[in-house]
Amino acid sequence: EDFSIKIIPTQITPRRYLKAVTIDSAIYIIGGAKYAPTLPIYTPIISQTTGISEKYDLSTNQLTKVSPMPTRRQYMGVVAHNDKIYVIGGSQFKNWAHRLEYYGPFGRYRFLSTLEIYDTKSNIWIEGPSMPTARQCNAVLYKDRIYVIGGYNGYPLKTIEIYNIEKNEWETKKDAPVPISANSSEERDGIIYIFGDYEDLSRVLIYNIEKDEWLSIESNFIGRRHNSAVGIDNYIYIVGGNISPRTDLSIIQKYRIM
C-alpha cells in the first residue's frame, strides 16, 4: 500500500489559518492570513487576513479564483452542505492604527460572529444570521444543523451554538463540560469527536448529539493544538498541529471509530 504524499504542481495563494472543504469533485480553499514581508515582524494588521477563495477541480487539475469571501478572516468554522459552503466566526488581525483597542489578552484579534454562505453554482456570497457568540471556532455538520462547540474569543469557551440551515436561525445548547479551544472536530454517525486543546493538549472528547452526553477518552493520542481531523470509512485521521509556537508537528495518527 502506497502511503507516500505526492506534490501537486498547482499552487494556491500562499497563506495559513485557511480552511478547505470538498463539494463534488472540487476542493474549495477559503480565507486565511497572508504574510506581509514589508511590515515589522509580528505586526498585527488587518490587511494580512484575507477573503481569497479558490477552487481546485480534481477532474481537470485546474485552480481558479472564485468570488472572494466578503469578510476577511482566519480560524473560522467551515462546513459544506449540498452546493453551499457555510463560513462561521473566526478572527481578523487587529488594525495596527487602532492598537489601543482591546480584542483579546494580547490585543491582536478582532473576533467575528459573521455567517457567510457561498453558493458554488452561482458563485455568489450571501450573509446569514450572525452567530450569537463571536469567536475563533470549528464547525461540524449533522442532520442539516451546524454545531459550533467551544472556541476562543480572548478566553477558551464552553459555549455550544447550533445553526439550523432549514430555519435559518441559531439556538444555544447547554455548555460543554470544559472549555474547548485550538482543537479539531469531526462528526461520524451522530458523534462529534474532539482532538486536542490549547491547555490540555492530549484531550480526546466524544459528544453524543442525540443523547446530549459527553465522554472523555483515555488514549495514546499525541497531544497537540491546532491539528486537523478528517473521517474516512471507520477511521478519523488527525493531522499536524503544534505543541508550542515554535514546535510544529508533521505526524498523522488514525483513530478507529468503535
Coordinates of C-alpha atoms in Angstrom, one line a residue:
E1 CA 0.0 0.0 0.0
D2 CA 1.5 3.4 -1.0
F3 CA 1.2 5.9 1.8
S4 CA 3.6 8.5 0.2
I5 CA 2.5 12.1 -0.1
K6 CA 2.7 13.5 -3.6
I7 CA 3.1 17.2 -4.5
I8 CA 0.5 18.5 -7.0
P9 CA 2.1 21.1 -9.3
T10 CA -0.8 23.5 -8.9
Q11 CA -0.1 26.2 -6.2
I12 CA -2.7 28.1 -4.2
T13 CA -2.2 31.7 -3.0
P14 CA 0.3 31.3 -0.1
R15 CA -1.4 31.6 3.3
R16 CA -2.1 29.9 6.6
Y17 CA -5.0 29.5 9.0
L18 CA -7.2 28.7 6.0
K19 CA -9.9 26.1 5.6
A20 CA -10.7 23.7 2.8
V21 CA -13.8 21.7 2.0
T22 CA -15.0 19.4 -0.8
I23 CA -18.1 19.6 -3.0
D24 CA -18.5 17.1 -5.8
S25 CA -15.0 16.8 -7.5
A26 CA -13.7 20.1 -6.3
I27 CA -11.8 21.4 -3.3
Y28 CA -12.6 24.9 -2.1
I29 CA -9.9 26.8 -0.2
I30 CA -11.3 29.6 1.9
G31 CA -9.7 32.6 3.7
G32 CA -6.7 32.6 5.9
A33 CA -3.8 35.0 6.6
K34 CA -1.0 36.2 4.3
Y35 CA 2.4 37.1 5.5
A36 CA 3.3 40.7 4.9
P37 CA 7.1 40.9 4.5
T38 CA 7.2 44.6 4.3
L39 CA 5.9 45.0 7.8
P40 CA 7.9 44.6 11.1
I41 CA 7.8 41.1 12.4
Y42 CA 4.6 40.2 14.3
T43 CA 2.9 43.5 13.3
P44 CA -0.8 42.7 13.5
I45 CA -2.5 44.5 10.7
I46 CA -6.0 43.7 9.3
S47 CA -4.9 43.6 5.7
Q48 CA -2.9 40.4 6.4
T49 CA -6.2 38.5 6.9
T50 CA -7.7 37.5 3.5
G51 CA -11.0 36.6 1.9
I52 CA -9.4 34.9 -1.0
S53 CA -11.4 31.9 -2.2
E54 CA -10.1 29.3 -4.7
K55 CA -11.4 26.2 -6.3
Y56 CA -9.2 23.2 -7.3
D57 CA -11.0 21.0 -9.7
L58 CA -9.8 17.4 -9.2
S59 CA -11.1 16.3 -12.6
T60 CA -9.1 18.9 -14.6
N61 CA -6.3 19.7 -12.2
Q62 CA -7.2 23.4 -12.6
L63 CA -7.1 26.0 -9.9
T64 CA -9.3 29.1 -10.3
K65 CA -10.1 32.0 -8.1
V66 CA -13.8 32.3 -7.2
S67 CA -15.7 35.1 -5.7
P68 CA -13.9 36.3 -2.6
M69 CA -15.4 35.9 0.8
P70 CA -16.9 39.4 1.8
T71 CA -15.4 39.2 5.4
R72 CA -11.7 38.6 5.6
R73 CA -11.0 36.0 8.3
Q74 CA -8.9 33.2 9.7
Y75 CA -9.5 30.5 12.4
M76 CA -13.1 30.1 11.2
G77 CA -15.6 27.2 11.1
V78 CA -16.3 26.0 7.5
V79 CA -18.9 23.4 6.5
A80 CA -20.1 22.2 3.1
H81 CA -23.7 21.2 2.6
N82 CA -25.3 20.4 -0.7
D83 CA -24.0 23.1 -3.1
K84 CA -23.2 25.7 -0.4
I85 CA -20.3 26.5 1.9
Y86 CA -21.0 28.0 5.3
V87 CA -18.3 30.1 6.9
I88 CA -18.8 31.0 10.6
G89 CA -16.9 33.2 13.0
G90 CA -13.1 33.4 13.1
S91 CA -11.0 36.5 13.6
Q92 CA -9.1 39.2 11.9
F93 CA -5.8 40.7 12.8
K94 CA -6.4 44.0 14.5
N95 CA -5.7 47.2 12.6
W96 CA -2.4 48.5 13.8
A97 CA -3.7 52.0 13.6
H98 CA -6.1 51.2 16.4
R99 CA -3.6 49.3 18.5
L100 CA -5.1 50.6 21.8
E101 CA -8.3 48.7 21.2
Y102 CA -8.7 45.5 23.2
Y103 CA -9.8 42.4 21.3
G104 CA -8.1 39.7 23.4
P105 CA -5.5 39.3 26.1
F106 CA -2.8 40.2 23.6
G107 CA -4.8 42.8 21.7
R108 CA -4.1 41.1 18.4
Y109 CA -7.5 40.0 17.1
R110 CA -11.0 41.2 16.3
F111 CA -13.3 38.2 16.9
L112 CA -16.2 37.6 14.4
S113 CA -19.7 36.2 14.7
T114 CA -20.5 36.6 11.0
L115 CA -22.1 33.8 9.0
E116 CA -21.5 34.0 5.2
I117 CA -22.8 31.4 2.7
Y118 CA -21.2 30.7 -0.7
D119 CA -23.3 29.2 -3.4
T120 CA -21.0 27.2 -5.6
K121 CA -23.4 27.1 -8.5
S122 CA -24.0 30.9 -8.8
N123 CA -20.6 32.0 -7.4
I124 CA -22.3 34.4 -5.0
W125 CA -21.9 35.0 -1.3
I126 CA -24.9 35.9 0.9
E127 CA -24.9 36.9 4.6
G128 CA -26.8 34.7 7.1
P129 CA -27.7 35.5 10.7
S130 CA -24.7 36.1 12.9
M131 CA -23.7 33.5 15.5
P132 CA -24.6 34.7 19.0
T133 CA -21.0 34.4 20.3
A134 CA -18.1 35.9 18.3
R135 CA -15.1 33.6 18.4
Q136 CA -12.5 31.6 16.6
C137 CA -14.0 28.2 16.1
N138 CA -14.5 24.8 14.4
A139 CA -17.8 23.7 13.0
V140 CA -19.3 20.3 12.1
L141 CA -22.5 19.3 10.3
Y142 CA -25.1 16.9 11.5
K143 CA -28.7 16.5 10.0
D144 CA -28.9 19.9 8.5
R145 CA -27.5 21.6 11.6
I146 CA -24.1 23.1 12.1
Y147 CA -22.6 22.6 15.5
V148 CA -20.1 25.1 16.9
I149 CA -18.5 23.9 20.1
G150 CA -16.2 25.9 22.3
G151 CA -13.7 28.2 20.6
Y152 CA -11.7 31.2 21.7
N153 CA -12.5 34.9 22.0
G154 CA -9.9 36.1 24.4
Y155 CA -10.7 33.1 26.6
P156 CA -11.4 29.4 25.9
L157 CA -15.2 28.8 25.7
K158 CA -17.6 26.1 26.8
T159 CA -20.4 27.6 24.6
I160 CA -22.3 25.4 22.2
E161 CA -24.4 27.1 19.4
I162 CA -26.2 25.4 16.6
Y163 CA -27.2 26.9 13.2
N164 CA -30.4 25.3 11.8
I165 CA -29.9 25.5 8.0
E166 CA -33.6 25.0 7.1
K167 CA -34.9 27.5 9.7
N168 CA -32.0 29.9 9.1
E169 CA -31.7 30.5 12.8
W170 CA -29.4 29.9 15.8
E171 CA -30.1 28.1 19.0
T172 CA -27.9 27.7 22.2
K173 CA -27.3 24.4 23.9
K174 CA -26.1 23.5 27.4
D175 CA -22.4 24.3 27.8
A176 CA -19.7 21.7 27.2
P177 CA -18.3 20.3 30.5
V178 CA -14.9 22.0 30.0
P179 CA -13.6 24.9 27.9
I180 CA -12.5 23.7 24.4
S181 CA -10.2 25.6 22.0
A182 CA -7.4 25.0 19.5
N183 CA -8.9 21.6 18.8
S184 CA -10.1 19.7 15.7
S185 CA -13.6 18.2 15.4
E186 CA -15.2 15.5 13.2
E187 CA -18.7 14.1 13.2
R188 CA -19.4 10.5 12.4
D189 CA -22.8 8.8 12.9
G190 CA -24.1 11.4 15.3
I191 CA -21.0 11.5 17.4
I192 CA -18.6 14.5 17.5
Y193 CA -15.0 13.6 18.1
I194 CA -12.8 16.4 19.5
F195 CA -9.0 16.0 19.5
G196 CA -6.5 18.3 21.4
D197 CA -6.9 21.5 23.2
Y198 CA -4.9 24.6 23.9
E199 CA -4.4 23.9 27.6
D200 CA -5.0 20.1 27.7
L201 CA -3.1 19.0 24.6
S202 CA -3.8 15.3 25.0
R203 CA -7.6 15.7 25.5
V204 CA -9.9 13.5 23.5
L205 CA -13.7 14.1 23.9
I206 CA -16.7 12.4 22.4
Y207 CA -20.1 14.1 22.3
N208 CA -23.2 12.1 21.5
I209 CA -25.5 14.6 19.8
E210 CA -28.8 12.7 20.2
K211 CA -28.2 11.8 23.9
D212 CA -26.5 15.1 24.7
E213 CA -23.8 13.2 26.6
W214 CA -20.1 13.8 26.9
L215 CA -17.3 11.2 27.4
S216 CA -13.6 11.8 28.0
I217 CA -11.4 9.1 26.3
E218 CA -8.0 7.9 27.6
S219 CA -5.9 7.1 24.6
N220 CA -2.4 7.2 23.1
F221 CA -3.3 10.4 21.2
I222 CA -0.1 12.5 20.7
G223 CA -1.2 15.8 22.4
R224 CA -1.2 18.9 20.3
R225 CA -3.1 22.1 19.4
H226 CA -4.3 23.4 16.1
N227 CA -4.4 20.0 14.4
S228 CA -6.9 18.9 11.7
A229 CA -9.1 15.9 11.6
V230 CA -11.0 14.1 8.8
G231 CA -13.0 10.9 8.7
I232 CA -12.7 8.2 6.1
D233 CA -14.6 4.9 6.4
N234 CA -14.1 3.7 10.0
Y235 CA -11.2 5.9 10.9
I236 CA -10.5 9.5 11.8
Y237 CA -7.1 10.9 10.7
I238 CA -5.6 13.6 12.9
V239 CA -3.0 15.6 11.0
G240 CA -0.3 18.0 12.1
G241 CA -0.7 20.6 14.8
N242 CA 1.8 22.1 17.3
I243 CA 2.9 21.8 20.9
S244 CA 4.3 25.3 21.2
P245 CA 4.6 28.4 19.0
R246 CA 8.0 27.1 17.7
T247 CA 7.2 23.4 17.5
D248 CA 5.1 22.3 14.6
L249 CA 4.3 18.6 14.1
S250 CA 4.4 16.5 10.9
I251 CA 2.7 13.4 12.3
I252 CA -0.5 11.7 11.2
Q253 CA -2.5 9.5 13.6
K254 CA -5.6 7.5 12.9
Y255 CA -8.3 6.7 15.4
R256 CA -10.5 3.7 14.9
I257 CA -14.2 4.5 15.4
M258 CA -15.8 1.9 17.6

